[in-house]
Amino acid sequence: MIVSSNSTLSHRDSLSASAVPIRPLPAPLAVDLSPEDSRFVAAAKATFRTLEADEPLYHQGDSSRHVYVLTRGWAFRYQNLEDGRRQILDFALPGAVFNFPGNGVLTHGVEALTDCTFSVFTREGLQTLLLRVPSLSLRLAELMAMSEARAFEHLTTVGRRTARERTAYLLIELFLRARRAGLTTGDASMTAPLRLAHLADALGLATETVCRTLTAMRREGVVRLRGRKLEVLDAGRLADEAGIDLDEALPWESIEPDAFATAALPRPHPVRPSSAAC
Amino acid sequence: MIVSSNSTLSHRDSLSASAVPIRPLPAPLAVDLSPEDSRFVAAAKATFRTLEADEPLYHQGDSSRHVYVLTRGWAFRYQNLEDGRRQILDFALPGAVFNFPGNGVLTHGVEALTDCTFSVFTREGLQTLLLRVPSLSLRLAELMAMSEARAFEHLTTVGRRTARERTAYLLIELFLRARRAGLTTGDASMTAPLRLAHLADALGLATETVCRTLTAMRREGVVRLRGRKLEVLDAGRLADEAGIDLDEALPWESIEPDAFATAALPRPHPVRPSSAAC
DNA sequence: CGTTAGGTTGACGACGATCAATGACGGTGG
DNA sequence: CCACCGTCATTGATCGTCGTCAACCTAACG
């Protein structure tokens, strides 16, 4: 049931193992788990929660000891200032992890962009699972690193790019991520459930500014955003304006789990370090 | 040699175990390691690298398969656009991890702010260590989560706050983090090796704007930044202007390792899930 | 059809960038 | 000890990007 990547060290498929009715770990988090590991996953007793578009998963300021993993749909994280100013922190695709490690107060909120599903772990359940399955901890750390890299890139966009550059960057980023996740329709368009307010709040701009920018881009034949559909008519131009190289864009998105799996140990069983000098 | 936190489950001190000459893992990363775990740390064969103030650890665009852990001093991460615009992504204190997981091209650079020391792991060495010591993977994931939280907060600051608010936020953040790390002198001042350009590039502002803002704050008796020393004269006012509550500020900074240690399992040895229902 | 949320366009103003000149400081060498 | 230099901080004047306010338009929906 766990999606295993094309690892050269692939062992017997774990499909036959004790049945896990629905899988709480979507592809980006799923690693090359042994049948025993899969039982540990089941033992973590994740539940599921389904949200409709625009529903909140939780609010900023809530206190929660649960950790959520997005398994279906789009969502976004945001932060509000007291006077209502809002900053969208990131747009999340399946595999995104929310509120890890799950102690303390939530400093951000999460809202569904489309209908979506989350698996819900208690902090303790996840913690136990992670200590039992080291490769999963490692993969989680990698995912956090990817998320951090995206946040850093976003920070540069908001801090140092012009309105036009910001808009171009966000659109090409969303498009490339959606394409990688297989969520594009045709080759140059995707269903992006975004309002102008989402783009504006993600980019630190006013909706009017985003509107003007998009109108200009539409007139120039770069992109079209109508209804909830984003068409990228000239990806090269878009990447160019965003100041990125289309061929080597978003390198952190390609941190694959098998990068680690191929170098994996015979598993937790301690290897004698003895001779290992230094 | 490894700093163990005040866990209620503290086992025998590992000081007597096979000597680790210098410790590659500073306090924030060090968890409650067994003597065996400590041998694994030693087996990872970390080396050390010392930098003087303003020296680069690596440049944006470099390709490296090493992972660095800051063990002494201050450093910062930055990202440059082609035309020279620079965004400082974060300021790093001991415990910060750079270039994890260590594959692919570096999308940011790192530069020393003070003289500082890094421990250097090969990607493979660290990976092996992490798979052998699950609690360390977990702690790393936590640290990445803290870093992400800081990046998100930074993003909100740059995206949605005014120049004055941004400046106040950064100063109070640096001050509180330094105080937590025991790097403050007296009660309200710290040695902050920051130029105006650092603040400006972190905040997405021009140095002139930062200068004007700081001058105003100095006149109002809120802070003083002279030479390389930051004095916080009115922390309450500063926090107020930053729009945060001084008592519950930066909650993510207090994610302690023992939070997990207290709930730790008897260690990797798999616990039979059997009866665990659902 | 009427209502409403969201998109679009224009006019105007402000916050902060930019350009420019001067000042303060620290290091270096005479 | 002082003169020199380079780097960085400071201050002023001006400009431009983008925010704000306001009006109008469009589409979806009951």
Coordinates of C-alpha atoms (C1' of nucleotides) in Angstrom, one line a residue:
Chain A
M1 CA 0.0 0.0 0.0
I2 CA 2.9 2.2 0.6
V3 CA 4.2 3.7 -2.6
S4 CA 7.8 2.6 -2.9
S5 CA 10.1 4.5 -5.2
N6 CA 12.3 2.9 -7.8
S7 CA 15.0 2.0 -5.4
T8 CA 17.6 -0.4 -6.7
L9 CA 17.5 -2.1 -3.3
S10 CA 13.8 -2.7 -3.4
H11 CA 12.8 -5.6 -1.2
R12 CA 9.6 -7.6 -1.4
D13 CA 6.6 -5.6 -1.9
S14 CA 4.8 -4.9 1.4
L15 CA 1.3 -5.2 -0.1
S16 CA 0.8 -8.6 1.4
A17 CA 1.6 -7.4 5.0
S18 CA -1.0 -6.8 7.6
A19 CA -3.5 -4.7 5.8
V20 CA -3.4 -0.9 6.3
P21 CA -6.9 0.1 5.2
I22 CA -6.1 3.6 4.1
R23 CA -2.6 5.0 4.0
P24 CA -1.8 7.8 6.3
L25 CA 1.5 8.6 4.6
P26 CA 1.2 10.1 1.0
A27 CA 3.9 9.6 -1.6
P28 CA 6.3 12.3 -0.6
L29 CA 6.6 10.9 2.9
A30 CA 6.4 7.3 2.1
V31 CA 9.7 5.6 2.1
D32 CA 10.9 2.1 1.4
L33 CA 9.2 0.6 4.4
S34 CA 9.5 -2.9 5.5
P35 CA 6.4 -4.9 6.5
E36 CA 7.4 -4.4 10.1
D37 CA 7.7 -0.7 9.6
S38 CA 4.2 -0.7 8.0
R39 CA 2.8 -2.3 11.2
F40 CA 4.4 0.6 13.1
V41 CA 2.7 3.0 10.8
A42 CA -0.6 1.3 11.5
A43 CA 0.1 1.3 15.2
A44 CA 0.4 5.1 15.1
K45 CA -3.3 5.1 14.7
A46 CA -3.7 8.0 12.4
T47 CA -7.2 9.3 11.8
F48 CA -8.4 11.3 8.8
R49 CA -10.0 14.6 8.4
T50 CA -11.7 15.9 5.3
L51 CA -12.1 19.6 4.6
E52 CA -14.0 21.5 1.9
A53 CA -12.6 24.3 0.0
D54 CA -12.1 27.4 2.2
E55 CA -12.6 25.6 5.4
P56 CA -9.9 26.0 8.1
L57 CA -7.9 23.1 9.5
Y58 CA -7.0 25.2 12.5
H59 CA -6.7 28.8 13.4
Q60 CA -3.7 30.8 14.4
G61 CA -3.5 30.9 18.2
D62 CA -5.2 27.5 18.6
S63 CA -3.3 25.0 20.7
S64 CA -3.0 21.5 19.4
R65 CA -1.0 18.4 20.0
H66 CA -1.8 16.9 16.7
V67 CA 0.4 16.7 13.6
Y68 CA -1.3 16.8 10.2
V69 CA -0.2 15.4 6.9
L70 CA -1.9 16.6 3.8
T71 CA -2.8 13.6 1.7
R72 CA -5.2 15.1 -0.9
G73 CA -5.8 18.5 -2.3
W74 CA -4.3 22.0 -1.9
A75 CA -4.1 24.0 1.3
F76 CA -2.2 27.0 2.6
R77 CA -0.6 28.3 5.7
Y78 CA -1.0 31.9 6.8
Q79 CA -0.2 34.3 9.5
N80 CA -2.3 37.3 10.6
L81 CA -1.4 40.5 12.3
E82 CA -3.8 41.9 14.8
D83 CA -5.1 44.6 12.4
G84 CA -6.0 42.0 9.8
R85 CA -3.0 42.1 7.5
R86 CA -2.4 38.6 6.3
Q87 CA 0.7 36.8 5.0
I88 CA 0.3 33.5 3.2
L89 CA 3.4 31.5 4.2
D90 CA 3.1 28.7 1.7
F91 CA 0.9 26.7 -0.6
A92 CA 0.8 23.0 0.4
L93 CA 0.5 19.9 -1.8
P94 CA 0.1 16.3 -0.6
G95 CA 3.0 15.4 1.6
A96 CA 3.0 18.7 3.5
V97 CA 3.3 18.4 7.2
F98 CA 1.6 20.8 9.6
N99 CA 2.2 21.5 13.2
F100 CA 5.2 19.3 13.7
P101 CA 6.4 18.6 16.3
G102 CA 3.0 19.4 17.7
N103 CA 3.7 21.1 21.1
G104 CA 2.8 24.6 22.1
V105 CA 0.6 27.1 20.5
L106 CA 0.1 27.4 16.8
T107 CA 1.7 30.5 15.3
H108 CA -0.1 30.1 12.0
G109 CA -3.4 29.0 10.6
V110 CA -4.1 26.5 7.8
E111 CA -7.0 26.7 5.4
A112 CA -8.1 24.4 2.6
L113 CA -7.9 25.7 -1.0
T114 CA -9.6 22.8 -2.5
D115 CA -11.5 19.9 -0.9
C116 CA -8.8 18.0 0.8
T117 CA -7.9 15.3 3.3
F118 CA -5.4 15.2 6.1
S119 CA -4.2 12.4 8.2
V120 CA -4.0 13.3 11.8
F121 CA -1.4 12.0 14.2
T122 CA -1.2 12.6 17.9
R123 CA 2.1 14.1 18.8
E124 CA 2.9 11.0 20.9
G125 CA 1.8 8.6 18.2
L126 CA 3.9 10.2 15.6
Q127 CA 6.9 10.5 17.9
T128 CA 6.7 6.8 18.7
L129 CA 6.5 6.0 15.1
L130 CA 9.4 8.1 14.2
L131 CA 11.6 6.6 16.9
R132 CA 10.7 3.2 15.7
V133 CA 11.3 3.9 12.0
P134 CA 14.5 5.9 11.6
S135 CA 14.2 6.2 7.8
L136 CA 10.9 7.9 8.3
S137 CA 12.5 10.5 10.7
L138 CA 15.1 11.1 8.2
R139 CA 12.6 11.6 5.4
L140 CA 10.7 13.9 7.6
A141 CA 13.8 15.9 8.3
E142 CA 14.4 16.1 4.5
L143 CA 10.8 17.3 3.9
M144 CA 11.3 20.0 6.5
A145 CA 14.5 21.0 4.8
M146 CA 12.6 21.3 1.5
S147 CA 9.9 23.3 3.1
E148 CA 12.6 25.6 4.6
A149 CA 14.2 26.0 1.2
R150 CA 10.9 27.0 -0.2
A151 CA 10.3 29.5 2.6
F152 CA 13.7 31.0 2.0
E153 CA 13.1 31.4 -1.7
H154 CA 9.7 32.9 -0.9
L155 CA 11.4 35.3 1.5
T156 CA 13.8 36.5 -1.2
T157 CA 10.9 37.0 -3.5
V158 CA 8.9 39.1 -1.1
G159 CA 11.9 41.0 0.3
R160 CA 13.8 41.8 -2.9
R161 CA 11.7 41.5 -6.0
T162 CA 9.4 43.9 -7.7
A163 CA 5.7 43.3 -7.9
R164 CA 6.0 42.0 -11.4
E165 CA 8.9 39.7 -10.5
R166 CA 7.1 38.4 -7.5
T167 CA 4.1 37.5 -9.4
A168 CA 6.0 35.8 -12.1
Y169 CA 8.0 33.8 -9.5
L170 CA 4.9 32.6 -7.7
L171 CA 3.1 31.6 -10.8
I172 CA 6.0 29.6 -12.2
E173 CA 6.7 28.0 -8.9
L174 CA 3.2 26.9 -8.5
F175 CA 3.1 25.6 -12.0
L176 CA 6.3 23.7 -11.8
R177 CA 5.3 22.1 -8.4
A178 CA 1.9 21.2 -9.8
R179 CA 3.5 19.6 -12.8
R180 CA 5.9 17.6 -10.8
A181 CA 3.1 16.4 -8.7
G182 CA 1.2 15.4 -11.8
L183 CA -1.6 17.9 -11.2
T184 CA -1.4 19.8 -14.5
T185 CA -3.9 19.4 -17.2
G186 CA -2.6 19.2 -20.7
D187 CA 0.9 20.6 -20.7
A188 CA 0.6 24.2 -19.8
S189 CA -2.4 24.7 -17.7
M190 CA -3.5 23.7 -14.2
T191 CA -6.5 24.1 -12.0
A192 CA -5.3 26.6 -9.5
P193 CA -8.0 27.4 -6.9
L194 CA -6.6 30.8 -6.3
R195 CA -8.2 34.2 -5.8
L196 CA -6.4 37.4 -6.3
A197 CA -6.4 37.8 -2.5
H198 CA -4.4 34.6 -2.1
L199 CA -1.7 35.7 -4.6
A200 CA -1.6 39.2 -3.0
D201 CA -1.3 37.9 0.5
A202 CA 1.4 35.4 -0.5
L203 CA 3.3 38.1 -2.3
G204 CA 2.9 40.9 0.2
L205 CA 1.1 43.1 -2.3
A206 CA -2.4 44.6 -2.6
T207 CA -5.0 42.7 -4.7
E208 CA -5.2 45.7 -7.0
T209 CA -1.5 45.5 -7.8
V210 CA -1.8 41.8 -8.5
C211 CA -4.8 42.4 -10.7
R212 CA -2.9 45.1 -12.7
T213 CA 0.1 42.8 -13.0
L214 CA -1.9 39.9 -14.2
T215 CA -3.9 42.0 -16.6
A216 CA -0.6 43.2 -18.2
M217 CA 0.7 39.7 -18.4
R218 CA -2.4 38.5 -20.0
R219 CA -2.2 41.3 -22.6
E220 CA 1.4 40.3 -23.3
G221 CA 0.4 36.6 -23.7
V222 CA 2.4 35.3 -20.8
V223 CA -0.3 33.8 -18.6
R224 CA -4.0 33.6 -18.3
L225 CA -5.8 33.2 -14.9
R226 CA -9.5 33.0 -15.3
G227 CA -11.9 31.4 -13.0
R228 CA -9.8 29.0 -11.2
K229 CA -7.6 27.9 -14.1
L230 CA -4.1 29.0 -14.6
E231 CA -2.7 28.8 -18.1
V232 CA 1.0 29.3 -18.6
L233 CA 1.3 30.5 -22.2
D234 CA 5.0 31.4 -22.1
A235 CA 6.8 29.6 -19.4
G236 CA 10.2 30.8 -20.6
R237 CA 9.2 34.4 -20.4
L238 CA 7.7 33.8 -17.0
A239 CA 10.8 32.2 -15.6
D240 CA 12.9 34.9 -17.2
E241 CA 11.0 37.6 -15.4
A242 CA 11.1 35.7 -12.2
G243 CA 14.9 35.6 -12.6
I244 CA 15.2 31.9 -12.5
D245 CA 16.5 29.3 -15.0
L246 CA 13.7 27.1 -16.1
D247 CA 16.0 24.0 -16.4
E248 CA 17.4 24.2 -13.0
A249 CA 14.6 25.8 -11.1
L250 CA 13.4 24.7 -7.7
P251 CA 16.3 22.2 -7.2
W252 CA 15.2 21.4 -3.7
E253 CA 11.9 20.0 -5.0
S254 CA 13.8 17.1 -6.3
I255 CA 15.2 15.7 -3.0
E256 CA 14.0 12.2 -3.5
P257 CA 13.6 9.6 -0.7
D258 CA 15.6 7.0 -2.6
A259 CA 18.6 9.3 -2.4
F260 CA 18.8 8.1 1.2
A261 CA 17.3 4.6 0.7
T262 CA 20.1 3.6 -1.6
A263 CA 22.7 4.4 1.1
A264 CA 20.6 2.8 3.8
L265 CA 22.1 0.7 6.5
P266 CA 21.0 -2.9 7.3
R267 CA 18.7 -0.9 9.6
P268 CA 18.8 0.2 13.2
H269 CA 20.9 -2.8 14.3
P270 CA 24.0 -1.0 15.4
V271 CA 27.1 -1.5 13.4
R272 CA 30.2 -1.9 15.5
P273 CA 32.2 1.4 15.1
S274 CA 35.3 0.1 16.8
S275 CA 37.9 0.5 14.1
A276 CA 36.4 3.7 12.8
A277 CA 39.2 6.1 13.8
C278 CA 39.3 9.8 14.4
Chain B
M1 CA 31.0 15.3 26.7
I2 CA 27.6 15.5 25.2
V3 CA 25.4 18.0 27.0
S4 CA 22.5 16.2 28.4
S5 CA 19.4 18.0 29.2
N6 CA 17.7 17.8 32.6
S7 CA 15.6 14.8 31.7
T8 CA 13.8 13.0 34.5
L9 CA 14.9 9.8 32.8
S10 CA 18.5 10.7 32.9
H11 CA 20.7 7.6 32.7
R12 CA 24.3 7.3 33.7
D13 CA 26.4 10.2 32.5
S14 CA 28.2 9.4 29.3
L15 CA 31.3 11.3 30.3
S16 CA 33.2 8.2 31.1
A17 CA 32.5 6.6 27.8
S18 CA 35.0 6.3 25.0
A19 CA 36.4 9.8 24.7
V20 CA 35.1 12.1 22.0
P21 CA 37.9 14.7 21.9
I22 CA 35.8 17.6 20.7
R23 CA 32.1 17.5 20.3
P24 CA 30.7 17.9 16.9
L25 CA 27.2 18.4 18.2
P26 CA 26.5 21.6 20.1
A27 CA 23.8 21.9 22.8
P28 CA 20.7 22.5 20.7
L29 CA 21.4 19.3 18.7
A30 CA 22.7 17.2 21.5
V31 CA 20.2 14.9 22.9
D32 CA 20.2 12.4 25.6
L33 CA 22.7 10.1 23.9
S34 CA 23.7 6.7 25.3
P35 CA 27.4 5.8 25.3
E36 CA 26.8 3.7 22.3
D37 CA 25.2 6.6 20.5
S38 CA 28.2 8.7 21.3
R39 CA 30.4 6.1 19.6
F40 CA 28.2 6.5 16.5
V41 CA 28.7 10.2 16.7
A42 CA 32.4 9.7 16.8
A43 CA 32.2 7.2 13.9
A44 CA 30.6 9.9 11.8
K45 CA 34.0 11.4 11.7
A46 CA 33.1 15.0 11.6
T47 CA 35.8 17.5 11.0
F48 CA 35.9 21.1 12.0
R49 CA 36.2 24.3 10.1
T50 CA 37.0 27.7 11.6
L51 CA 36.1 31.0 10.0
E52 CA 36.9 34.6 10.8
A53 CA 34.3 37.3 10.7
D54 CA 33.0 38.1 7.2
E55 CA 34.5 35.0 5.7
P56 CA 32.2 32.8 3.6
L57 CA 31.5 29.2 4.5
Y58 CA 30.3 28.6 1.0
H59 CA 28.8 30.6 -1.8
Q60 CA 25.4 30.4 -3.5
G61 CA 25.7 28.2 -6.5
D62 CA 28.5 26.0 -5.0
S63 CA 27.9 22.4 -5.0
S64 CA 28.6 20.5 -1.8
R65 CA 27.9 17.2 -0.3
H66 CA 28.8 18.3 3.2
V67 CA 26.5 19.3 6.0
Y68 CA 27.6 21.9 8.5
V69 CA 26.6 22.5 12.0
L70 CA 27.5 25.8 13.6
T71 CA 29.1 25.2 17.0
R72 CA 30.5 28.6 17.9
G73 CA 29.8 32.1 16.8
W74 CA 27.2 33.9 14.6
A75 CA 26.7 33.4 10.9
F76 CA 24.0 34.2 8.4
R77 CA 22.5 32.7 5.3
Y78 CA 21.7 34.9 2.3
Q79 CA 20.5 34.7 -1.3
N80 CA 21.5 37.0 -4.1
L81 CA 19.7 38.0 -7.2
E82 CA 21.8 38.3 -10.4
D83 CA 21.8 42.1 -10.2
G84 CA 23.3 42.2 -6.7
R85 CA 20.2 42.5 -4.6
R86 CA 20.7 40.5 -1.5
Q87 CA 18.2 38.9 0.9
I88 CA 19.5 37.7 4.3
L89 CA 17.5 34.6 5.1
D90 CA 18.4 34.1 8.7
F91 CA 20.9 34.7 11.4
A92 CA 22.3 31.5 12.8
L93 CA 23.4 30.7 16.4
P94 CA 25.1 27.5 17.5
G95 CA 23.1 24.5 16.6
A96 CA 22.1 25.8 13.2
V97 CA 22.4 23.2 10.4
F98 CA 23.4 24.2 6.9
N99 CA 23.0 22.3 3.7
F100 CA 21.0 19.4 5.0
P101 CA 20.5 17.0 3.4
G102 CA 23.5 17.9 1.4
N103 CA 22.7 16.8 -2.1
G104 CA 22.4 19.1 -5.1
V105 CA 23.4 22.7 -5.6
L106 CA 23.4 25.3 -2.9
T107 CA 20.7 27.8 -3.4
H108 CA 22.0 30.2 -0.7
G109 CA 25.4 31.3 0.7
V110 CA 26.6 31.3 4.3
E111 CA 28.9 33.9 5.8
A112 CA 30.4 34.3 9.2
L113 CA 29.3 37.3 11.3
T114 CA 31.8 36.7 14.1
D115 CA 34.7 34.3 14.2
C116 CA 33.0 30.9 14.3
T117 CA 33.4 27.2 14.1
F118 CA 31.5 24.6 12.2
S119 CA 31.5 20.9 12.4
V120 CA 31.6 19.3 8.9
F121 CA 29.8 16.0 8.1
T122 CA 29.8 14.3 4.8
R123 CA 26.4 13.6 3.6
E124 CA 26.9 9.9 3.9
G125 CA 28.4 10.1 7.4
L126 CA 25.6 12.1 8.8
Q127 CA 23.0 9.9 7.1
T128 CA 24.5 6.8 8.6
L129 CA 24.6 8.5 12.0
L130 CA 21.0 9.6 11.8
L131 CA 19.8 6.1 10.8
R132 CA 21.7 4.7 13.7
V133 CA 20.5 7.2 16.3
P134 CA 16.8 7.7 15.8
S135 CA 16.5 10.3 18.5
L136 CA 19.0 12.4 16.7
S137 CA 17.0 12.3 13.5
L138 CA 14.0 13.3 15.4
R139 CA 15.8 16.2 17.0
L140 CA 17.1 17.3 13.6
A141 CA 13.6 17.3 12.3
E142 CA 12.6 19.4 15.3
L143 CA 15.4 21.9 14.6
M144 CA 14.3 22.1 11.0
A145 CA 10.8 22.8 12.2
M146 CA 12.1 25.6 14.4
S147 CA 14.0 27.0 11.5
E148 CA 11.0 26.9 9.3
A149 CA 8.9 28.6 11.9
R150 CA 11.5 31.4 12.1
A151 CA 11.5 31.7 8.4
F152 CA 7.7 32.0 8.3
E153 CA 7.7 34.7 10.9
H154 CA 10.4 36.5 9.0
L155 CA 8.3 36.2 5.9
T156 CA 5.4 37.9 7.6
T157 CA 7.7 40.6 8.8
V158 CA 9.0 41.3 5.4
G159 CA 5.8 40.9 3.6
R160 CA 3.3 42.7 5.8
R161 CA 5.1 45.0 8.3
T162 CA 6.2 48.6 7.9
A163 CA 9.8 49.6 8.0
R164 CA 9.6 50.6 11.7
E165 CA 7.7 47.4 12.6
R166 CA 10.2 45.3 10.7
T167 CA 13.2 46.8 12.5
A168 CA 11.6 46.4 15.9
Y169 CA 10.8 42.8 15.1
L170 CA 14.3 41.9 14.0
L171 CA 15.9 43.6 17.0
I172 CA 13.7 42.0 19.6
E173 CA 14.0 38.6 17.9
L174 CA 17.8 38.8 17.9
F175 CA 17.9 40.0 21.4
L176 CA 15.6 37.3 22.8
R177 CA 17.4 34.6 20.9
A178 CA 20.7 35.8 22.1
R179 CA 19.4 36.0 25.7
R180 CA 18.1 32.5 25.5
A181 CA 21.4 31.3 24.2
G182 CA 23.2 33.1 27.1
L183 CA 24.9 35.5 24.8
T184 CA 23.7 38.7 26.3
T185 CA 26.0 40.9 28.4
G186 CA 24.3 42.4 31.5
D187 CA 20.6 42.2 31.1
A188 CA 19.8 44.4 28.2
S189 CA 22.7 44.5 25.9
M190 CA 24.4 42.1 23.5
T191 CA 27.3 42.1 21.2
A192 CA 25.7 42.0 17.8
P193 CA 28.2 42.1 15.0
L194 CA 25.7 43.7 12.6
R195 CA 26.2 46.4 10.1
L196 CA 23.3 48.4 8.8
A197 CA 23.6 46.5 5.6
H198 CA 22.9 43.3 7.4
L199 CA 19.7 44.6 9.0
A200 CA 18.6 46.2 5.7
D201 CA 19.2 43.0 3.7
A202 CA 17.4 40.9 6.3
L203 CA 14.4 43.3 6.3
G204 CA 14.1 44.0 2.6
L205 CA 14.9 47.7 3.2
A206 CA 17.5 50.2 2.1
T207 CA 20.3 50.9 4.5
E208 CA 19.3 54.5 4.6
T209 CA 15.8 53.6 5.8
V210 CA 17.2 51.4 8.5
C211 CA 19.5 54.2 9.6
R212 CA 16.7 56.6 9.8
T213 CA 14.6 54.2 11.8
L214 CA 17.3 53.4 14.2
T215 CA 18.1 57.0 14.6
A216 CA 14.5 57.7 15.5
M217 CA 14.5 54.8 18.0
R218 CA 17.6 56.0 19.6
R219 CA 16.2 59.5 20.0
E220 CA 13.1 57.9 21.6
G221 CA 15.2 55.8 24.0
V222 CA 14.1 52.4 22.7
V223 CA 17.4 50.9 21.5
R224 CA 21.0 51.9 20.9
L225 CA 23.1 50.3 18.2
R226 CA 26.6 51.6 18.2
G227 CA 29.8 49.9 17.0
R228 CA 28.8 46.3 17.3
K229 CA 26.8 46.6 20.5
L230 CA 23.1 46.5 20.7
E231 CA 21.4 47.9 23.8
V232 CA 17.8 47.3 24.3
L233 CA 16.6 50.1 26.5
D234 CA 12.9 49.5 26.3
A235 CA 12.1 45.9 25.4
G236 CA 8.4 46.3 26.1
R237 CA 8.1 49.2 23.7
L238 CA 10.1 47.3 21.1
A239 CA 8.0 44.2 21.4
D240 CA 4.9 46.4 21.2
E241 CA 6.0 48.0 18.0
A242 CA 6.9 44.7 16.6
G243 CA 3.4 43.5 17.4
I244 CA 4.3 40.7 19.6
D245 CA 3.7 39.8 23.2
L246 CA 7.0 39.8 25.1
D247 CA 5.8 37.0 27.4
E248 CA 4.9 34.6 24.7
A249 CA 7.2 35.7 22.0
L250 CA 9.0 33.2 19.7
P251 CA 7.3 30.2 21.1
W252 CA 9.0 27.8 18.6
E253 CA 12.4 28.7 20.1
S254 CA 11.4 26.7 23.2
I255 CA 11.1 23.4 21.6
E256 CA 13.3 21.5 23.9
P257 CA 14.9 18.1 23.2
D258 CA 13.7 16.6 26.5
A259 CA 10.2 17.2 25.4
F260 CA 10.8 14.1 23.3
A261 CA 13.3 12.4 25.6
T262 CA 10.7 12.0 28.4
A263 CA 8.4 10.2 26.1
A264 CA 11.2 8.1 24.5
L265 CA 10.9 4.5 23.9
P266 CA 13.2 1.9 25.3
R267 CA 15.1 2.8 22.1
P268 CA 15.2 1.3 18.5
H269 CA 14.4 -2.2 19.8
P270 CA 11.0 -2.6 18.2
V271 CA 8.1 -2.7 20.6
R272 CA 5.5 -5.4 19.6
P273 CA 2.6 -3.5 18.2
S274 CA 0.3 -6.6 18.3
S275 CA -2.3 -5.6 20.8
A276 CA -2.3 -2.0 19.7
A277 CA -5.7 -1.9 18.0
C278 CA -7.1 0.2 15.2
Chain C
dC1 C1' -33.6 39.1 -11.9
dG2 C1' -31.6 40.7 -7.5
dT3 C1' -27.9 40.0 -4.6
dT4 C1' -23.2 39.4 -3.4
dA5 C1' -18.4 38.3 -3.7
dG6 C1' -14.8 39.1 -6.2
dG7 C1' -12.4 41.3 -10.3
dT8 C1' -11.1 45.6 -12.8
dT9 C1' -9.8 50.3 -13.6
dG10 C1' -8.7 55.1 -12.3
dA11 C1' -6.9 58.9 -9.3
dC12 C1' -4.1 60.1 -5.8
dG13 C1' -1.0 59.9 -2.0
dA14 C1' 2.6 57.9 0.9
dC15 C1' 6.2 55.1 2.2
dG16 C1' 10.4 53.9 1.3
dA17 C1' 14.1 53.8 -2.7
dT18 C1' 17.5 56.3 -4.9
dC19 C1' 20.9 59.7 -5.5
dA20 C1' 24.1 62.7 -3.5
dA21 C1' 27.0 64.8 -0.1
dT22 C1' 29.0 64.9 4.3
dG23 C1' 30.5 62.9 8.7
dA24 C1' 32.4 59.5 11.9
dC25 C1' 35.4 55.8 12.7
dG26 C1' 39.1 52.5 12.6
dG27 C1' 43.2 51.0 10.7
dT28 C1' 47.8 51.9 8.6
dG29 C1' 52.0 54.0 7.9
dG30 C1' 54.7 58.1 8.3
Chain D
dC1 C1' 50.9 61.2 17.5
dC2 C1' 48.9 62.6 13.5
dA3 C1' 47.8 62.4 8.5
dC4 C1' 45.8 59.5 5.4
dC5 C1' 42.6 56.3 3.6
dG6 C1' 38.7 53.3 3.0
dT7 C1' 34.5 51.8 4.8
dC8 C1' 30.4 52.6 6.8
dA9 C1' 27.0 55.7 9.0
dT10 C1' 24.2 59.8 8.5
dT11 C1' 21.3 63.3 6.6
dG12 C1' 18.8 65.7 3.0
dA13 C1' 16.3 66.1 -1.4
dT14 C1' 13.8 64.0 -4.8
dC15 C1' 11.5 60.2 -7.3
dG16 C1' 8.7 56.1 -8.2
dT17 C1' 6.5 52.0 -7.0
dC18 C1' 2.9 50.4 -4.9
dG19 C1' -1.0 51.1 -1.4
dT20 C1' -5.4 53.2 -0.7
dC21 C1' -9.8 54.8 -1.8
dA22 C1' -13.6 54.7 -4.7
dA23 C1' -16.4 53.5 -8.5
dC24 C1' -17.9 50.2 -11.6
dC25 C1' -18.0 45.7 -13.8
dT26 C1' -18.7 40.6 -14.1
dA27 C1' -20.1 36.2 -12.9
dA28 C1' -22.3 32.9 -10.0
dC29 C1' -26.2 31.7 -7.6
dG30 C1' -30.7 31.5 -5.5

